[in-house]
PDB file of C-alpha atoms in Angstrom:
ATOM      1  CA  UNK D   4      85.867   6.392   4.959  1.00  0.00           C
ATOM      2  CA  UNK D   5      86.213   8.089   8.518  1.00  0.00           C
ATOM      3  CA  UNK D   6      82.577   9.599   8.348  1.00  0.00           C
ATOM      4  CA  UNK D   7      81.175   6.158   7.241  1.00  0.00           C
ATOM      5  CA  UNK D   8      82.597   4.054  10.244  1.00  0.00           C
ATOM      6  CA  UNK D   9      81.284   6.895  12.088  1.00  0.00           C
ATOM      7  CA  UNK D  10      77.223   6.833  10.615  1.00  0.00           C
ATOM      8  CA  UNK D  11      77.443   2.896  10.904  1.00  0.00           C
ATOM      9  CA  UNK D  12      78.452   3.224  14.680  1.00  0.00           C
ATOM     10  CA  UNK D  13      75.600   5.904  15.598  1.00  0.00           C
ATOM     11  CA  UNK D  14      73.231   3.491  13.881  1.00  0.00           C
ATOM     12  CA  UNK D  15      74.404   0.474  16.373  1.00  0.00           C
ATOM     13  CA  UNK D  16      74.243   2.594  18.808  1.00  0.00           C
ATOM     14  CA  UNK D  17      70.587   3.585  17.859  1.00  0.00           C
ATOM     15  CA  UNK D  18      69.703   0.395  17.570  1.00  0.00           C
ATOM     16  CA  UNK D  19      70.838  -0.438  20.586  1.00  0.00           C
ATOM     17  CA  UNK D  20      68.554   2.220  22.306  1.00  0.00           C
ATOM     18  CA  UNK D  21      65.758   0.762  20.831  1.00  0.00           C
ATOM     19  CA  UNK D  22      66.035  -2.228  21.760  1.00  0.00           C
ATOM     20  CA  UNK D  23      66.166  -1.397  25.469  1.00  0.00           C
ATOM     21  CA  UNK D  24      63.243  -3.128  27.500  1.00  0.00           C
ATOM     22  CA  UNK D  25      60.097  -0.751  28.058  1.00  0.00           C
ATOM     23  CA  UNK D  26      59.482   1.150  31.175  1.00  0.00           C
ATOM     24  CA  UNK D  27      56.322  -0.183  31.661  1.00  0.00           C
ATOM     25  CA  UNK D  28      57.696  -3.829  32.007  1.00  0.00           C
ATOM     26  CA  UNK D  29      55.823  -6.886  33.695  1.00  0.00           C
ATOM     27  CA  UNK D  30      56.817  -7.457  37.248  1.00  0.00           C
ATOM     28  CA  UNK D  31      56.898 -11.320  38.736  1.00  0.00           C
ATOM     29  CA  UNK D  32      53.676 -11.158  40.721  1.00  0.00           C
ATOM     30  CA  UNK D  33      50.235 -12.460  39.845  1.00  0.00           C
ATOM     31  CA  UNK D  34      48.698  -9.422  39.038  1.00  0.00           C
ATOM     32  CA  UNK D  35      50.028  -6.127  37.743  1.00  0.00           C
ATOM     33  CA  UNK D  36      47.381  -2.824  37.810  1.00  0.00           C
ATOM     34  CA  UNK D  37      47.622  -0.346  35.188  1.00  0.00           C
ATOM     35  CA  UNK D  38      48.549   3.581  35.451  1.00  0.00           C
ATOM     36  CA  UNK D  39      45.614   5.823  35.634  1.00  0.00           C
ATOM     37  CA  UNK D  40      46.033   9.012  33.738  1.00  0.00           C
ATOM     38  CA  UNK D  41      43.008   9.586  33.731  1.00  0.00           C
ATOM     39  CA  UNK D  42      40.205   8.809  36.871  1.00  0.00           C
ATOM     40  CA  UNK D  43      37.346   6.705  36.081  1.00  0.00           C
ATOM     41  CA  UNK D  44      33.805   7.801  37.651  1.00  0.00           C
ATOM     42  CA  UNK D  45      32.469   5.383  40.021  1.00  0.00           C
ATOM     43  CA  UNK D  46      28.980   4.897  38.899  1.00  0.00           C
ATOM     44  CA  UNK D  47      29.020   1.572  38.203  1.00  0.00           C
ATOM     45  CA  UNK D  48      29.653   1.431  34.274  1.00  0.00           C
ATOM     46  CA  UNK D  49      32.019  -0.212  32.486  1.00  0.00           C
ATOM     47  CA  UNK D  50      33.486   2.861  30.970  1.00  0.00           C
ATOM     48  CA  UNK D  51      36.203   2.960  28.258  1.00  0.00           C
ATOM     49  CA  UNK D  52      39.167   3.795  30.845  1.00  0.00           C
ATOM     50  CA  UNK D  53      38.817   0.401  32.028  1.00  0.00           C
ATOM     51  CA  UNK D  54      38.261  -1.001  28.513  1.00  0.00           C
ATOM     52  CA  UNK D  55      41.327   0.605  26.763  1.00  0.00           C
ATOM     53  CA  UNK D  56      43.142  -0.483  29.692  1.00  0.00           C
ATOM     54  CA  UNK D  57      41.447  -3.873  29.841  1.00  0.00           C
ATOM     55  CA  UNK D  58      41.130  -6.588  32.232  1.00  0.00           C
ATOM     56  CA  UNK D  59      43.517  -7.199  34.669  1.00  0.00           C
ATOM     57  CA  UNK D  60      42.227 -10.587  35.662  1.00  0.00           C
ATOM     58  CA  UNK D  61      39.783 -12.775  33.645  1.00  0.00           C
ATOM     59  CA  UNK D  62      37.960 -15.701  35.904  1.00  0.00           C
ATOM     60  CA  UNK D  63      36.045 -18.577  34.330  1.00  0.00           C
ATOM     61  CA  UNK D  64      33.500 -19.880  36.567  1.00  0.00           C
ATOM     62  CA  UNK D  65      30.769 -22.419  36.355  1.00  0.00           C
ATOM     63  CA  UNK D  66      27.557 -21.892  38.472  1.00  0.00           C
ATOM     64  CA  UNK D  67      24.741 -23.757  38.747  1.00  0.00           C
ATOM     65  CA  UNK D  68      21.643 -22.981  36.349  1.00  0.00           C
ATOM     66  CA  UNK D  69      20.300 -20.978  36.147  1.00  0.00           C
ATOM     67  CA  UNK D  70      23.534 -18.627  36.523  1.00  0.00           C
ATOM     68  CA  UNK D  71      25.996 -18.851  33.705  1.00  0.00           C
ATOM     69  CA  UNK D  72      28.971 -20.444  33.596  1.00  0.00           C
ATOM     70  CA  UNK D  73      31.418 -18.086  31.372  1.00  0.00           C
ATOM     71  CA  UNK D  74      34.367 -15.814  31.579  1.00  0.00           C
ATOM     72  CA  UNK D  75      34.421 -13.009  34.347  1.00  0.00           C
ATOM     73  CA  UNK D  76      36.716  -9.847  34.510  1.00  0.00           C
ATOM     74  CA  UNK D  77      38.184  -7.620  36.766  1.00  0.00           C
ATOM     75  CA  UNK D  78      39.856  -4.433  36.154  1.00  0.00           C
ATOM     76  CA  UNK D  79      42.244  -2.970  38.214  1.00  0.00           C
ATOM     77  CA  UNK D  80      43.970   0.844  38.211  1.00  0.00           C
ATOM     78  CA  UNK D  81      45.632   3.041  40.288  1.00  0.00           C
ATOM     79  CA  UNK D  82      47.037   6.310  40.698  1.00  0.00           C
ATOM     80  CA  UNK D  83      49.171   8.333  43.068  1.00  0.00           C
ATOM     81  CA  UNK D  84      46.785   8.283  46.131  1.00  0.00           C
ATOM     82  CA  UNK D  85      43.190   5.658  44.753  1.00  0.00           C
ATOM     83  CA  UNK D  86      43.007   2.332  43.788  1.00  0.00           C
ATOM     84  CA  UNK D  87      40.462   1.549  41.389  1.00  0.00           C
ATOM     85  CA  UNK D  88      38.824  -1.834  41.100  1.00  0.00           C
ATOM     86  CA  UNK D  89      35.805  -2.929  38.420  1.00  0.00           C
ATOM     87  CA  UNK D  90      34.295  -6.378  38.649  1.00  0.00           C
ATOM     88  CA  UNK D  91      31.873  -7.542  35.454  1.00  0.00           C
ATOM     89  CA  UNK D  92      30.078 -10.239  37.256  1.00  0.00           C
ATOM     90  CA  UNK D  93      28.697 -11.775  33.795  1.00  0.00           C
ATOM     91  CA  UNK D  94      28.278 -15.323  35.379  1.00  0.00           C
ATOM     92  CA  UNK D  95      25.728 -14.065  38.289  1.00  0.00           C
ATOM     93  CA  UNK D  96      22.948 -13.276  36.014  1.00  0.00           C
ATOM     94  CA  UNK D  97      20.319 -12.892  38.996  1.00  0.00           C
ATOM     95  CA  UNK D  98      19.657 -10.379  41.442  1.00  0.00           C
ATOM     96  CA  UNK D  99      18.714 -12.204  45.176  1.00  0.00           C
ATOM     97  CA  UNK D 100      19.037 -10.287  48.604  1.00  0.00           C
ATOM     98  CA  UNK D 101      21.945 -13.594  48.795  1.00  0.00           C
ATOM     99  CA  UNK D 102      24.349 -12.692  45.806  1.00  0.00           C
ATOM    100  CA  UNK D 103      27.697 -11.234  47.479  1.00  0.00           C
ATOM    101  CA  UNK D 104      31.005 -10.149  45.584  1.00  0.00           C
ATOM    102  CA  UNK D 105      34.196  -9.809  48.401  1.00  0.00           C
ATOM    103  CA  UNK D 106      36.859  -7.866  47.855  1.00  0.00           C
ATOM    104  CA  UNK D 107      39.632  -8.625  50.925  1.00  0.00           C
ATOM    105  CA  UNK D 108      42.655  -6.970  51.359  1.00  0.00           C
ATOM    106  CA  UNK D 109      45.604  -6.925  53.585  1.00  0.00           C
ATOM    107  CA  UNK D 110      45.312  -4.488  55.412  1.00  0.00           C
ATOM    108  CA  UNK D 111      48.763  -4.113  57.068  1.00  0.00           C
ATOM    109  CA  UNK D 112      51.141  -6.327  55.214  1.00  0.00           C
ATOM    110  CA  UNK D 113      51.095  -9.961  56.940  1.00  0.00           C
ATOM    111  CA  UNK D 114      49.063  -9.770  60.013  1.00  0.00           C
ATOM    112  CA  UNK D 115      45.395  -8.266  59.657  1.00  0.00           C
ATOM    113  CA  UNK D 116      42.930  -7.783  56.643  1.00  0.00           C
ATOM    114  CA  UNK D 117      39.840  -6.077  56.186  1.00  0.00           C
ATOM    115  CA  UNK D 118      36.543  -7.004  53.752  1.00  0.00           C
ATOM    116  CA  UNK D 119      34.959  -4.306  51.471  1.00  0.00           C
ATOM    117  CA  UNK D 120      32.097  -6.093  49.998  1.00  0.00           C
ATOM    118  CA  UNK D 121      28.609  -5.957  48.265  1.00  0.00           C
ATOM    119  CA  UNK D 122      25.982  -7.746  49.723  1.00  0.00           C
ATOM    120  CA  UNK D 123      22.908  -7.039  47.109  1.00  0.00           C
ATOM    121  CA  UNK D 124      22.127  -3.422  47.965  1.00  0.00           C
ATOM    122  CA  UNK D 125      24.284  -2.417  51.226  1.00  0.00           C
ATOM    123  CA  UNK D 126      28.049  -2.287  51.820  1.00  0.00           C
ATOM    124  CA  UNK D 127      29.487  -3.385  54.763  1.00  0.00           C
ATOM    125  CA  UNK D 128      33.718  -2.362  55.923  1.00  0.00           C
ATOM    126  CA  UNK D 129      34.923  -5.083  58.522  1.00  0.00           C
ATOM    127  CA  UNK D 130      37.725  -3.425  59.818  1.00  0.00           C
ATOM    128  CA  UNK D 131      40.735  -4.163  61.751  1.00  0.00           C
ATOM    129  CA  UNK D 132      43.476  -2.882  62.553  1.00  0.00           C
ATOM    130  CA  UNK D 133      43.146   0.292  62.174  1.00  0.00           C
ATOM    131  CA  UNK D 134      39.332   0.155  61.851  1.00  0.00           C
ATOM    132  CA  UNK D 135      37.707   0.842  58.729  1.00  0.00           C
ATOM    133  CA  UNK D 136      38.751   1.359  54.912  1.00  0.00           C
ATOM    134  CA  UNK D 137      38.060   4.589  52.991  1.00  0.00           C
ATOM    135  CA  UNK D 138      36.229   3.346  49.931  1.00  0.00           C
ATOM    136  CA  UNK D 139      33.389   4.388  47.340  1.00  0.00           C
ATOM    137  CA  UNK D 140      31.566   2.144  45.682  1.00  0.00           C
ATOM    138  CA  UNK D 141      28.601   1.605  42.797  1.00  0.00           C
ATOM    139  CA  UNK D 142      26.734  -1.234  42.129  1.00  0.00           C
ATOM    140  CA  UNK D 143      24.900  -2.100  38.873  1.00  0.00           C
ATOM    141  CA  UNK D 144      22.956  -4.572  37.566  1.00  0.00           C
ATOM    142  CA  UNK D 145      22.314  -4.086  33.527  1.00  0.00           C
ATOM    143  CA  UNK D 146      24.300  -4.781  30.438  1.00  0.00           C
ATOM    144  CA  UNK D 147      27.884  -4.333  29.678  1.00  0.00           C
ATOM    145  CA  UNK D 148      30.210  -4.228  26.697  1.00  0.00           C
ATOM    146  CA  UNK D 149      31.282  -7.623  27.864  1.00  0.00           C
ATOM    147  CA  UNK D 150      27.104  -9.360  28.597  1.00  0.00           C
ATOM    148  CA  UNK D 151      24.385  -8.077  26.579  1.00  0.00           C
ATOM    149  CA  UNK D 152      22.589  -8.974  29.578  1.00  0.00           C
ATOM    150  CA  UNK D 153      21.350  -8.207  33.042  1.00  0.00           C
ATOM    151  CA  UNK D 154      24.317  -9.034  35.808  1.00  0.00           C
ATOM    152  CA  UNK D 155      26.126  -8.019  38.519  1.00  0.00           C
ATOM    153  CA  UNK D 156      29.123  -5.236  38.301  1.00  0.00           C
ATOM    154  CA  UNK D 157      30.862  -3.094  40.944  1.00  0.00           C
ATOM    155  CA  UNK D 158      33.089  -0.607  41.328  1.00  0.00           C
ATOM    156  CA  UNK D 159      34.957   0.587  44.077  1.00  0.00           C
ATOM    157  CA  UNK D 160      37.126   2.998  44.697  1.00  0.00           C
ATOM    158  CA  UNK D 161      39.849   3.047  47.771  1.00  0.00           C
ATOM    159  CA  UNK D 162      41.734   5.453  49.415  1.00  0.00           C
ATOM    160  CA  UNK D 163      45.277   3.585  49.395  1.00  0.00           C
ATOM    161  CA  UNK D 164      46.300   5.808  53.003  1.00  0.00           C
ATOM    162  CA  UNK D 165      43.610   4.367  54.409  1.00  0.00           C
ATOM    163  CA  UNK D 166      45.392   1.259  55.061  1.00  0.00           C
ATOM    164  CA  UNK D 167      48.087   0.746  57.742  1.00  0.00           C
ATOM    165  CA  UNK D 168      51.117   0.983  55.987  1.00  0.00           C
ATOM    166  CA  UNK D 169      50.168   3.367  53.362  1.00  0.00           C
ATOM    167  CA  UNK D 170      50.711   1.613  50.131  1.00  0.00           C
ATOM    168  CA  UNK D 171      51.140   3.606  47.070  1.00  0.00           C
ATOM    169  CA  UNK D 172      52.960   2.804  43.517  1.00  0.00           C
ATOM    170  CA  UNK D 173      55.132   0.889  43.135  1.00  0.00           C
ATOM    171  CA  UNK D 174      53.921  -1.386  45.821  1.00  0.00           C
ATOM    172  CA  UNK D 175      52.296  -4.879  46.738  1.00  0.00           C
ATOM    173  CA  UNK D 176      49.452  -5.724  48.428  1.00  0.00           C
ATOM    174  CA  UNK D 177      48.200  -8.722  49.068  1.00  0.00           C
ATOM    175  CA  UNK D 178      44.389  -9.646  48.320  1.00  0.00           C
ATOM    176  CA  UNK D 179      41.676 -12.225  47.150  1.00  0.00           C
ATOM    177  CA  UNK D 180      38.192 -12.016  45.660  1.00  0.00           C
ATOM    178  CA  UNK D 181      35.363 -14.046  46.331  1.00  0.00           C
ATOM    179  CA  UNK D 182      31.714 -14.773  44.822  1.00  0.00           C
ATOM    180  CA  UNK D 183      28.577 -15.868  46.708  1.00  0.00           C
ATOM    181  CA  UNK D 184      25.613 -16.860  44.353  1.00  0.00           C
ATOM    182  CA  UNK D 185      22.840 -18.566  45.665  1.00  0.00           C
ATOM    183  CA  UNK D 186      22.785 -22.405  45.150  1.00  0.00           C
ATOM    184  CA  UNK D 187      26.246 -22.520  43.404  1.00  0.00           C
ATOM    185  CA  UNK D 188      29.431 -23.049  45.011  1.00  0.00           C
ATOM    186  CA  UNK D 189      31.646 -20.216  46.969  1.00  0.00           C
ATOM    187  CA  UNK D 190      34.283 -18.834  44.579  1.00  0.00           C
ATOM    188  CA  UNK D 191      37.373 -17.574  45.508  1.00  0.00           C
ATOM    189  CA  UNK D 192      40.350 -15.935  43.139  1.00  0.00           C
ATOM    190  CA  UNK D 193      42.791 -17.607  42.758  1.00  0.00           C
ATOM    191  CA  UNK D 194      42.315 -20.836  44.088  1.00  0.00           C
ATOM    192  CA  UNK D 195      39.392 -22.477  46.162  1.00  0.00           C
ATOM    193  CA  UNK D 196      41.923 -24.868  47.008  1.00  0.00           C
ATOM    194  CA  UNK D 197      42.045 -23.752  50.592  1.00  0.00           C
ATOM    195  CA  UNK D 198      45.729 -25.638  51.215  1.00  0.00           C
ATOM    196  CA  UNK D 199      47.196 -22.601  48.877  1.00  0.00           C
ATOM    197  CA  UNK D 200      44.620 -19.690  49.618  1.00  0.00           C
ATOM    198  CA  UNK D 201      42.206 -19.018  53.049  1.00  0.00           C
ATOM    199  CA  UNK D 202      40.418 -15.793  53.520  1.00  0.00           C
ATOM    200  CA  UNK D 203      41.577 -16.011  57.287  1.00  0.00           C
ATOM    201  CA  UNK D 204      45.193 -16.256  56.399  1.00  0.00           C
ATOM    202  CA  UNK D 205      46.912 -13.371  54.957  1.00  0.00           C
ATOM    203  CA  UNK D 206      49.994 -14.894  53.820  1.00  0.00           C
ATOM    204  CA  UNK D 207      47.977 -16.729  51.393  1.00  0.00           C
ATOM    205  CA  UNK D 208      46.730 -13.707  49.448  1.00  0.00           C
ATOM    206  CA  UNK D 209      47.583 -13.223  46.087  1.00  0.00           C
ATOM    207  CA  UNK D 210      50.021 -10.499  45.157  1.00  0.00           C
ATOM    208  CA  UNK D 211      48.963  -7.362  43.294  1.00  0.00           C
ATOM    209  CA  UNK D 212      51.673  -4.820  42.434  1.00  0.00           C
ATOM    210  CA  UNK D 213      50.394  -1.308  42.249  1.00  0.00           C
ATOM    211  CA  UNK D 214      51.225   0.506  38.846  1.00  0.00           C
ATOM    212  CA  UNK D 215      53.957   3.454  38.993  1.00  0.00           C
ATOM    213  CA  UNK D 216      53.514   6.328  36.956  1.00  0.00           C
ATOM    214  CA  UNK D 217      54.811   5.655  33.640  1.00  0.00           C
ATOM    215  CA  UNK D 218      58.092   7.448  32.352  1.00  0.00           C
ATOM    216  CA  UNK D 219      58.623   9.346  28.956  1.00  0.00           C
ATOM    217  CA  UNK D 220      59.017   6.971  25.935  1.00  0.00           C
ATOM    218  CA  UNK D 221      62.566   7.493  24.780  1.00  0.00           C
ATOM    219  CA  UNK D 222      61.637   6.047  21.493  1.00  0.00           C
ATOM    220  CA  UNK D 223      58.801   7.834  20.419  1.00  0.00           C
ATOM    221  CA  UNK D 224      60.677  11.350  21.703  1.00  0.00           C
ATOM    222  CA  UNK D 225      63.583  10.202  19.522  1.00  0.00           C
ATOM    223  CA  UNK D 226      61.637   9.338  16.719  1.00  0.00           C
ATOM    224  CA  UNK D 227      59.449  12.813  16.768  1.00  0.00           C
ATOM    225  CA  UNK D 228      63.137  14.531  16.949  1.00  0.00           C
ATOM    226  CA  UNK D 229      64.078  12.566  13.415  1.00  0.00           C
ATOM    227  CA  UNK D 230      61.063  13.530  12.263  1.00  0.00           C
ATOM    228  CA  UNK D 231      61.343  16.885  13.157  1.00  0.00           C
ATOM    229  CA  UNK D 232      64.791  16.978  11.726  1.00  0.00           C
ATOM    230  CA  UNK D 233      64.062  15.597   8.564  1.00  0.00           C
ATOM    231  CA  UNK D 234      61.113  17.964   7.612  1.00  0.00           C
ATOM    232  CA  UNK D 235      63.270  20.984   8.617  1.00  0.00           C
ATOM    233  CA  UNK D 236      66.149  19.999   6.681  1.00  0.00           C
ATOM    234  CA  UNK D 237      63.513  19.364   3.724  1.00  0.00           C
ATOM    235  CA  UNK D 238      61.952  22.882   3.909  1.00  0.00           C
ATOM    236  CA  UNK D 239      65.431  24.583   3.999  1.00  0.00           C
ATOM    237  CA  UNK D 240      66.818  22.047   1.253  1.00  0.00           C
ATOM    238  CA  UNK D 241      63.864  23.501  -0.322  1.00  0.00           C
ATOM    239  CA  UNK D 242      64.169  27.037   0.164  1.00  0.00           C
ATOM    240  CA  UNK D 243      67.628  26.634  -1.000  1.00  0.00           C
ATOM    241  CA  UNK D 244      66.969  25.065  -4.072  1.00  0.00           C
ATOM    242  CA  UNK D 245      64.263  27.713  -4.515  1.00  0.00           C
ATOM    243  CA  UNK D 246      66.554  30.634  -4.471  1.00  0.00           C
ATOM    244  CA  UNK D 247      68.600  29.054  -6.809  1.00  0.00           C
ATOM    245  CA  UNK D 248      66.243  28.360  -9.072  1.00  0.00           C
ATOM    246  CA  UNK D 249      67.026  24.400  -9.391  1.00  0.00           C
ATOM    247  CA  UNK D 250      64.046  23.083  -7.718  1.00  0.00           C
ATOM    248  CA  UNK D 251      62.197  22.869 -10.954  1.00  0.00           C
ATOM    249  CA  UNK D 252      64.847  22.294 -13.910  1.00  0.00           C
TER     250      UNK D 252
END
């Protein structure tokens, strides 16, 4: 009876453990990135890191014709030292020298921003305080596993150092986007309601948590162990058997 109570209590236990909340829990802000393990290239393609990751933030918009009005998405990662940041544009189906996709950010937590932004083939870096953001960037315009169409994507990549007060996992910065297309309205994430959100005002930014490196899972370590157990127990169970000759009478 001892060695019963005993087996019943390690399975409690157990399934206790397993029951533990993930590592990789949501945090209460409005937008969580994901952990890059593995870089994506900026070239402007909607490649399957974002995709397995997916969206971050998906933003229906409705344009005037003849732009469509639809879902949008934005993908956000991060690593150690880069933020990465992919915008399918599916709604702004035309390519004018007036079509503009803003990415603001603040820049030193509360008191100055800066603008990374397309503007139809050139970038322009508004800086502030301290001048300038280290960024990459790629702009397409062709299909994507999310339009079977012609539109508007971007990538960028930043160097997270390169703002004042050095963000890096584990952090929160704040930020908005925006979309100019020609003869529709301005379009800013999340709100054009300019009572809760202005570009001008910092402390109206949205919230975006950078990802932290993700830590071992407990359960599928524990579960590989089992496993492991189990199959070495079988082959000596075997073996044993075997010598014995009983495996077969």
């Amino acid at each position: 009876m001892p060695r019963k109570k005993h087996f019943v209590l390690l399975l409690v236990l157990f399934g206790l453990f397993l029951s533990l909340p993930s590592a990789r829990a949501d945090y209460p802000y409005a937008t969580n990135s994901m952990w890059a393990d593995i870089p994506p290239t900026i070239d402007g393609q909607l490649d399957d890191i974002y995709l397995n990751y997916g969206p971050a933030i998906v933003w229906y918009i409705t344009p005037t014709s003849p732009h469509i009005a639809g879902f949008n998405y934005i993908y956000l990662l991060n690593d150690a030292e880069l933020l990465y940041v992919y915008i399918d544009l599916l709604s702004d189906n035309t390519s004018e020298t007036e079509d503009m996709v803003l990415f603001r950010l603040d820049t030193d937590n509360g008191e100055e921003s800066a603008d990374t932004y397309f503007y139809h083939n050139r970038e322009m870096d508004l800086g502030s305080t301290p001048p300038g953001l280290d960024f990459t960037h790629a702009y397409e315009f062709s299909t994507s596993p999310n339009g079977n169409y012609n539109h508007v994507k971007w990538e960028i990549q930043l160097n997270l150092s390169s703002m004042a007060y050095n963000p890096g996992p584990g952090d929160v910065i704040g930020y908005l986007f925006a979309i100019y297309i020609p003869f529709a309205p301005q379009y800013y994430y999340p709100s054009n309601d300019y009572s809760t959100l202005s570009p001008s005002d910092e402390s109206t930014y949205n919230k975006l948590r950078l990802a932290s490196e993700p830590e071992p899972d407990f359960t599928t370590i524990i579960w590989c162990i089992i496993l492991s157990i189990s199959v070495i127990s079988a082959i000596i169970l075997t073996y044993y058997l075997t010598k014995r000759n009983l495996l077969f009478k």
